[in-house]
GROMACS .gro file of C-alpha atoms in nm:
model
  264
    1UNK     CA    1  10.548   7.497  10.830
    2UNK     CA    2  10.374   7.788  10.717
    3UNK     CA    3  10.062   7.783  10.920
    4UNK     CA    4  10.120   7.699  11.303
    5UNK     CA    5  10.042   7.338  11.399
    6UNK     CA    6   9.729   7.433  11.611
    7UNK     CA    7   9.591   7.627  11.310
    8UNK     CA    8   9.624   7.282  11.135
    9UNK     CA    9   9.474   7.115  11.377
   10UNK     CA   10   9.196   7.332  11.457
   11UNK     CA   11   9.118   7.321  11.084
   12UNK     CA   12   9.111   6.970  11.095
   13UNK     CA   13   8.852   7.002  11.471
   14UNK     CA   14   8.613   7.261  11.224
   15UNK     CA   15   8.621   7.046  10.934
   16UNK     CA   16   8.543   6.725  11.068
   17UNK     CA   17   8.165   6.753  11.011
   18UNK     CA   18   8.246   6.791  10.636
   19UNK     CA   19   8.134   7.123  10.443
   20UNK     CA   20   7.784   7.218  10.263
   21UNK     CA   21   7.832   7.533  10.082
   22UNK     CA   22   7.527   7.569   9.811
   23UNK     CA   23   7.716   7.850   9.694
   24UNK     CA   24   8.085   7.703   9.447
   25UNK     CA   25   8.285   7.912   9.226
   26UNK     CA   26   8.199   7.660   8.942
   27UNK     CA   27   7.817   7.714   8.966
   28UNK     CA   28   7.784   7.945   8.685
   29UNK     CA   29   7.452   8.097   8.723
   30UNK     CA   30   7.504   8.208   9.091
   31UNK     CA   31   7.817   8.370   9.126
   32UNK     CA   32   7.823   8.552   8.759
   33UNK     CA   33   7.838   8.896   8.725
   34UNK     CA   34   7.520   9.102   8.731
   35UNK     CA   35   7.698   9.421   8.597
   36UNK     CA   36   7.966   9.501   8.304
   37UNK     CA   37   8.189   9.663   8.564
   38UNK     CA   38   8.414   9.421   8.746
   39UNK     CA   39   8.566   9.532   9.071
   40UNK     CA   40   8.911   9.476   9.250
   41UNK     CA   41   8.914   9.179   9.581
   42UNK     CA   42   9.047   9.509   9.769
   43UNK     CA   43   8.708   9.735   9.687
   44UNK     CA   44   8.509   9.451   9.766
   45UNK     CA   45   8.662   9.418  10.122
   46UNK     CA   46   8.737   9.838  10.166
   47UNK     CA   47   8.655   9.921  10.484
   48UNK     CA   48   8.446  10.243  10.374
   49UNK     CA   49   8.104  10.153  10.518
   50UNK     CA   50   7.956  10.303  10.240
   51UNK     CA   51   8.194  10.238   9.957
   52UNK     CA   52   8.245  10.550   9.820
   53UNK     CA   53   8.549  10.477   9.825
   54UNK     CA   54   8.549  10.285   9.508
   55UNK     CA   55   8.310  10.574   9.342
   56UNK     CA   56   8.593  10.851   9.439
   57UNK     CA   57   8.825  10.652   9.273
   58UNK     CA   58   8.668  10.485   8.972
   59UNK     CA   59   8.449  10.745   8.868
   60UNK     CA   60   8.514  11.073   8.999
   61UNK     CA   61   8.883  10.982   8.926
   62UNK     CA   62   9.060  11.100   9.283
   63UNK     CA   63   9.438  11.009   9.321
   64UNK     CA   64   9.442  10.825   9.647
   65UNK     CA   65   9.656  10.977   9.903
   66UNK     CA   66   9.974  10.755   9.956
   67UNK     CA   67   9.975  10.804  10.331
   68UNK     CA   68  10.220  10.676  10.602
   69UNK     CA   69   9.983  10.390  10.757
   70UNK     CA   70   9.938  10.263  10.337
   71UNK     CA   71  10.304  10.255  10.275
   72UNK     CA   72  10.355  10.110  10.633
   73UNK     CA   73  10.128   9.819  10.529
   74UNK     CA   74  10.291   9.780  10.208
   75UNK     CA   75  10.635   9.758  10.385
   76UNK     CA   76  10.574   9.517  10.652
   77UNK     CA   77  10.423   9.260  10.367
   78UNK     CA   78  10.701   9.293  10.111
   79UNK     CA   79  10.939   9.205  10.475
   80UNK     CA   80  10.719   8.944  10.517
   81UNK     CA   81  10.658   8.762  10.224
   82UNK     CA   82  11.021   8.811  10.111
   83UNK     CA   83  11.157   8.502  10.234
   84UNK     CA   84  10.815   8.284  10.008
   85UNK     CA   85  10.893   8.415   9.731
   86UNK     CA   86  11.200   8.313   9.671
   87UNK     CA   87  11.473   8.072   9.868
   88UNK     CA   88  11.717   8.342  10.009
   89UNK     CA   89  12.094   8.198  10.064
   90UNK     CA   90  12.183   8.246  10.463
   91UNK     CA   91  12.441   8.450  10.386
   92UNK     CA   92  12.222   8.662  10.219
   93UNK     CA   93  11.953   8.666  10.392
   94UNK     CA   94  12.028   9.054  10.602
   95UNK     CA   95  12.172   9.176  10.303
   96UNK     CA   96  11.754   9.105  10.127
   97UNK     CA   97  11.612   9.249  10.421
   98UNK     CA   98  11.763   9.603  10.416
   99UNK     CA   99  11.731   9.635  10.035
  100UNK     CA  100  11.348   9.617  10.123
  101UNK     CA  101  11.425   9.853  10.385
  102UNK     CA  102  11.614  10.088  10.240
  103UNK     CA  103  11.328  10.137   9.941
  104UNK     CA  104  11.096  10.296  10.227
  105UNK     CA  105  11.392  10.570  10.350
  106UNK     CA  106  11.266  10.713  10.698
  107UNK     CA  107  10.963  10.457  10.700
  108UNK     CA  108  11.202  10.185  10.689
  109UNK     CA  109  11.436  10.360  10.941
  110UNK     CA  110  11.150  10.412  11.223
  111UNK     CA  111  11.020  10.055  11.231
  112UNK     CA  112  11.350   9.876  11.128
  113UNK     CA  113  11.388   9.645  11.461
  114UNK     CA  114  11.040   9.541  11.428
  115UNK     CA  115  11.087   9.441  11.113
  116UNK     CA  116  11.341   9.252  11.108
  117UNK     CA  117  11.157   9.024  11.446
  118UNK     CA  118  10.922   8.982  11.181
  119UNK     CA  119  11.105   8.924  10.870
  120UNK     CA  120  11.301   8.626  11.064
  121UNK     CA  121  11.027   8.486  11.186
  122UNK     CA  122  10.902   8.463  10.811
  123UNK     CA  123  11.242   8.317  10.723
  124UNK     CA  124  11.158   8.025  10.984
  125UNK     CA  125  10.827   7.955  10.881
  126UNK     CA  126  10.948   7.947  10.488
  127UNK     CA  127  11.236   7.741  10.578
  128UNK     CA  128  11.029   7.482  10.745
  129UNK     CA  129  10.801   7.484  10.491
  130UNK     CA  130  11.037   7.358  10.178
  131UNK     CA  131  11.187   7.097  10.449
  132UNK     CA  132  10.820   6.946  10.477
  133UNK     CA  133  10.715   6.994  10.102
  134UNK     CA  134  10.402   7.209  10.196
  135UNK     CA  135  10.321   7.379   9.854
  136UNK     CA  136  10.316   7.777   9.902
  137UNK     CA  137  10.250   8.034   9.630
  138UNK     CA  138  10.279   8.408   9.699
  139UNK     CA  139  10.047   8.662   9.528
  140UNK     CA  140   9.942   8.366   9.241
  141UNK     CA  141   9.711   8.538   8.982
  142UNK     CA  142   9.418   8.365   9.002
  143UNK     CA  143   9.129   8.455   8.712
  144UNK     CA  144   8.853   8.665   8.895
  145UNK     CA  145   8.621   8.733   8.587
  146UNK     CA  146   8.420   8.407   8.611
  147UNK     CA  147   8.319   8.536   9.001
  148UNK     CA  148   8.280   8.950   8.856
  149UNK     CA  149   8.597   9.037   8.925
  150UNK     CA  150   8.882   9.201   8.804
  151UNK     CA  151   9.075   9.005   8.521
  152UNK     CA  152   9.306   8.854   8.792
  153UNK     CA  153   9.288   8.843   9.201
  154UNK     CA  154   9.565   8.766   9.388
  155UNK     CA  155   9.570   8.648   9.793
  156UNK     CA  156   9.847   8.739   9.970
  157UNK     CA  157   9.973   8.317  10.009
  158UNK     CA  158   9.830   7.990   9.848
  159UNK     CA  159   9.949   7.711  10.132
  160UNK     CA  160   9.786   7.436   9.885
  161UNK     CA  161   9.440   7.543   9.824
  162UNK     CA  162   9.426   7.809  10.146
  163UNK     CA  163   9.420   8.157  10.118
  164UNK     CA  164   9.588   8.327  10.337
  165UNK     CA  165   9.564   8.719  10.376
  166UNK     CA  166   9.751   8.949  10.574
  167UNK     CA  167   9.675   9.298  10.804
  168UNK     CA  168   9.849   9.509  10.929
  169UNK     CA  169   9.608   9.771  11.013
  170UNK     CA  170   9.443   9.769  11.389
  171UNK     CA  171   9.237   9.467  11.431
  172UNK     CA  172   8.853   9.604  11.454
  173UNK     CA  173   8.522   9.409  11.408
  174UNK     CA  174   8.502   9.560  11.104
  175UNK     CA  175   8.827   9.524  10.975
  176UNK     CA  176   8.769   9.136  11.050
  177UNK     CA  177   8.470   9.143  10.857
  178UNK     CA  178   8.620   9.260  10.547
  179UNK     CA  179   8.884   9.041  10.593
  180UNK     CA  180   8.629   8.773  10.581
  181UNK     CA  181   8.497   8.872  10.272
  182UNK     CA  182   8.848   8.922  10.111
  183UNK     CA  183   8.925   8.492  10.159
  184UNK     CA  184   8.576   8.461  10.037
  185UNK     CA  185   8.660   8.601   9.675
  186UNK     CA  186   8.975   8.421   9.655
  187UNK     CA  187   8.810   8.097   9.772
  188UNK     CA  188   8.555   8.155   9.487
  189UNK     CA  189   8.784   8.253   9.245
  190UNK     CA  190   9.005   7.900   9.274
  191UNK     CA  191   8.705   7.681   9.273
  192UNK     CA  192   8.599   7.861   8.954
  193UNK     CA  193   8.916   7.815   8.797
  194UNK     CA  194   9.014   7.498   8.934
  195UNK     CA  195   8.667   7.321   9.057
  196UNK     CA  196   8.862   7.221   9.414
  197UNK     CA  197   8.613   7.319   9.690
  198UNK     CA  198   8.787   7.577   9.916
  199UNK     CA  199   8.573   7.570  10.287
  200UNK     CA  200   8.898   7.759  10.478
  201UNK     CA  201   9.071   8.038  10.467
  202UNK     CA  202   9.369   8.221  10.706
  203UNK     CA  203   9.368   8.543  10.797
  204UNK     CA  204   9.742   8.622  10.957
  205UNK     CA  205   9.733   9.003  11.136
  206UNK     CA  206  10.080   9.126  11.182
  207UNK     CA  207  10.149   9.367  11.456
  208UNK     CA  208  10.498   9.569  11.495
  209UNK     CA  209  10.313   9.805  11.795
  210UNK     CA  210  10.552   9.717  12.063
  211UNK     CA  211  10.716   9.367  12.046
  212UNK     CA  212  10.605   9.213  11.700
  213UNK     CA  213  10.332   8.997  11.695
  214UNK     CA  214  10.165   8.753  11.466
  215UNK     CA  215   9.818   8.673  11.526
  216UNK     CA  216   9.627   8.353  11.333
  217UNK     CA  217   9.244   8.365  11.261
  218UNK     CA  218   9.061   8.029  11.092
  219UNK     CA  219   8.791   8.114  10.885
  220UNK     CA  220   8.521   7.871  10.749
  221UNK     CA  221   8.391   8.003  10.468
  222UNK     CA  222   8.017   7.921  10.458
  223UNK     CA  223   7.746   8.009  10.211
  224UNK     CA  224   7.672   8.303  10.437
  225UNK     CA  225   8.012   8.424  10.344
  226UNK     CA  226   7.996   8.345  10.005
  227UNK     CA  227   7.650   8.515  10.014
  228UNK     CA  228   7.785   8.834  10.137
  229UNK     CA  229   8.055   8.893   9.922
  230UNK     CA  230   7.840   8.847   9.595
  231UNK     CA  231   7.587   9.142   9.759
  232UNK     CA  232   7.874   9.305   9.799
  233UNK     CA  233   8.059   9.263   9.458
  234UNK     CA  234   7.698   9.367   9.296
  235UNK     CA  235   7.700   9.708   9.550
  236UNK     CA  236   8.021   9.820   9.435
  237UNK     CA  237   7.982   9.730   9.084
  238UNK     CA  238   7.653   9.920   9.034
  239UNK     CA  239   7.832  10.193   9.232
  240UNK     CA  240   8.083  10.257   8.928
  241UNK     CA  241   7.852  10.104   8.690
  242UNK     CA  242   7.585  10.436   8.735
  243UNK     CA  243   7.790  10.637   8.872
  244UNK     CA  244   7.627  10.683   9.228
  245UNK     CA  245   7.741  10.842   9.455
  246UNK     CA  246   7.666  10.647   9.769
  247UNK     CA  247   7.798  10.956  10.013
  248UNK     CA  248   8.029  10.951  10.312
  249UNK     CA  249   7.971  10.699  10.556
  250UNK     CA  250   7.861  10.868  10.916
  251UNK     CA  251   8.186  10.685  11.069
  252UNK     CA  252   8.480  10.640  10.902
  253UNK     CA  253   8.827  10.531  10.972
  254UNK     CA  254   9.090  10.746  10.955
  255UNK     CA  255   9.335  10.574  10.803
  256UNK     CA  256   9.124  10.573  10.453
  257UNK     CA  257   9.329  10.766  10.202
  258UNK     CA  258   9.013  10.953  10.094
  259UNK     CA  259   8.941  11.081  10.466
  260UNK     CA  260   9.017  11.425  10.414
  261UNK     CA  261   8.811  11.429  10.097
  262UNK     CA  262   8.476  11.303  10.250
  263UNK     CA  263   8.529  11.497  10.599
  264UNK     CA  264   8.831  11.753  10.523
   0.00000   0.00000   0.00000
């Protein structure tokens, strides 16, 4: 299976009470857009206190620095979600795994035994899940301009109707937070194109520091959620809407691409 079987289960413990959300992706007046610009599920859920972020980017027009830690990221989910996307052939299956590799030259080189720890342990959690039937969909594009969003949005894994998102960055409170608000959109977004209540969401934090590590988090996506993310869609979008410039945030991390240009 996808999911470990006490995530199911402690879904099942969480959702036993039944859900109440005011706040549904199908409830027009709520959840529409309160400005022409749209933003991205990613500059929602930027870690950038401040989100100037998305105002270097969309309006002053900055190239964001590819750095090691972005391409790192990139790397470990393209090994990861390899073995979802499509049913690799056994045979095969090493000979997939350093084509990925090999696309990332040194990158791929440094972390290459953690990688492929992690990329197995995909390939037994995707095999397991076509023996039981559980329906998966990786990176499905999913209409986010009925929620203010970008044309499409798309979570990292659809098991059924769950999002599931994955990190790869150093788990922080913040970083947890955003994270949060990251399932949040998506949940919105399929109940506005779909009208299926989504109430969970998965966040999966994979860790190749030392002996790989996959760590599960259950989120329960509540109307204070939902309520955050919409404040936050509306900041950002008035952001590049006007053209503010909401300043650099008095603590950033360092792994933002745009580090050196609000603090170099």
């Amino acid at each position: 299976m996808v999911l470990p079987r006490w995530v199911w289960d402690y879904i099942r413990t969480i959702m036993e009470g039944g859900s109440y959300a005011e706040l549904r992706g199908w409830f027009r007046d709520p959840v529409a857009p309160r400005h022409s610009v749209r933003p991205t599920v990613s500059e929602v859920s930027s870690p950038c206190p401040t989100k100037r972020d998305a105002y270097l980017r969309r309006v002053t027009k900055i190239p964001m620095e590819d750095t090691e830690v972005l391409r790192l990221g990139r790397l470990i989910h393209e090994v990861f979600l390899a073995p979802f996307r499509e049913s690799i052939p056994f045979s095969q299956l090493d000979t997939k795994f350093e084509s990925i590799i090999n696309e990332y030259d040194d990158l791929g080189v440094k972390y290459r035994a953690q990688l492929y720890e992690v990329y197995i342990k995909a390939v037994t959690m995707a095999l397991n899940a076509r023996e039981e039937g559980i329906p998966i969909s990786v990176e499905p594009a999913i209409p986010g301009a009925p929620i203010g969003l970008s044309d499409i949005v798309k979570p990292d894994i659809l098991v059924g109707f769950i999002p599931v998102e994955l990190v790869t960055s150093s788990l922080t409170e913040e970083l947890t937070s955003r994270k949060d608000i990251a399932v949040t959109a998506y949940a919105l977004a399929i109940e506005a194109w779909i009208g299926h209540p989504v109430d969970i969401g998965v966040v999966l934090h994979v860790s190749i520091n030392g002996k790989p590590r996959l760590t599960w988090r259950v989120i329960k996506i509540d109307d204070t959620l939902r309520r955050a993310f919409l404040d936050m869609r509306d900041t950002v979008a008035r952001i590049i809407e006007h053209g503010d410039d909401p300043g650099p945030a008095s603590s950033c991390p360092r792994t933002c691409p745009f580090y050196g240009v609000c603090h170099g």
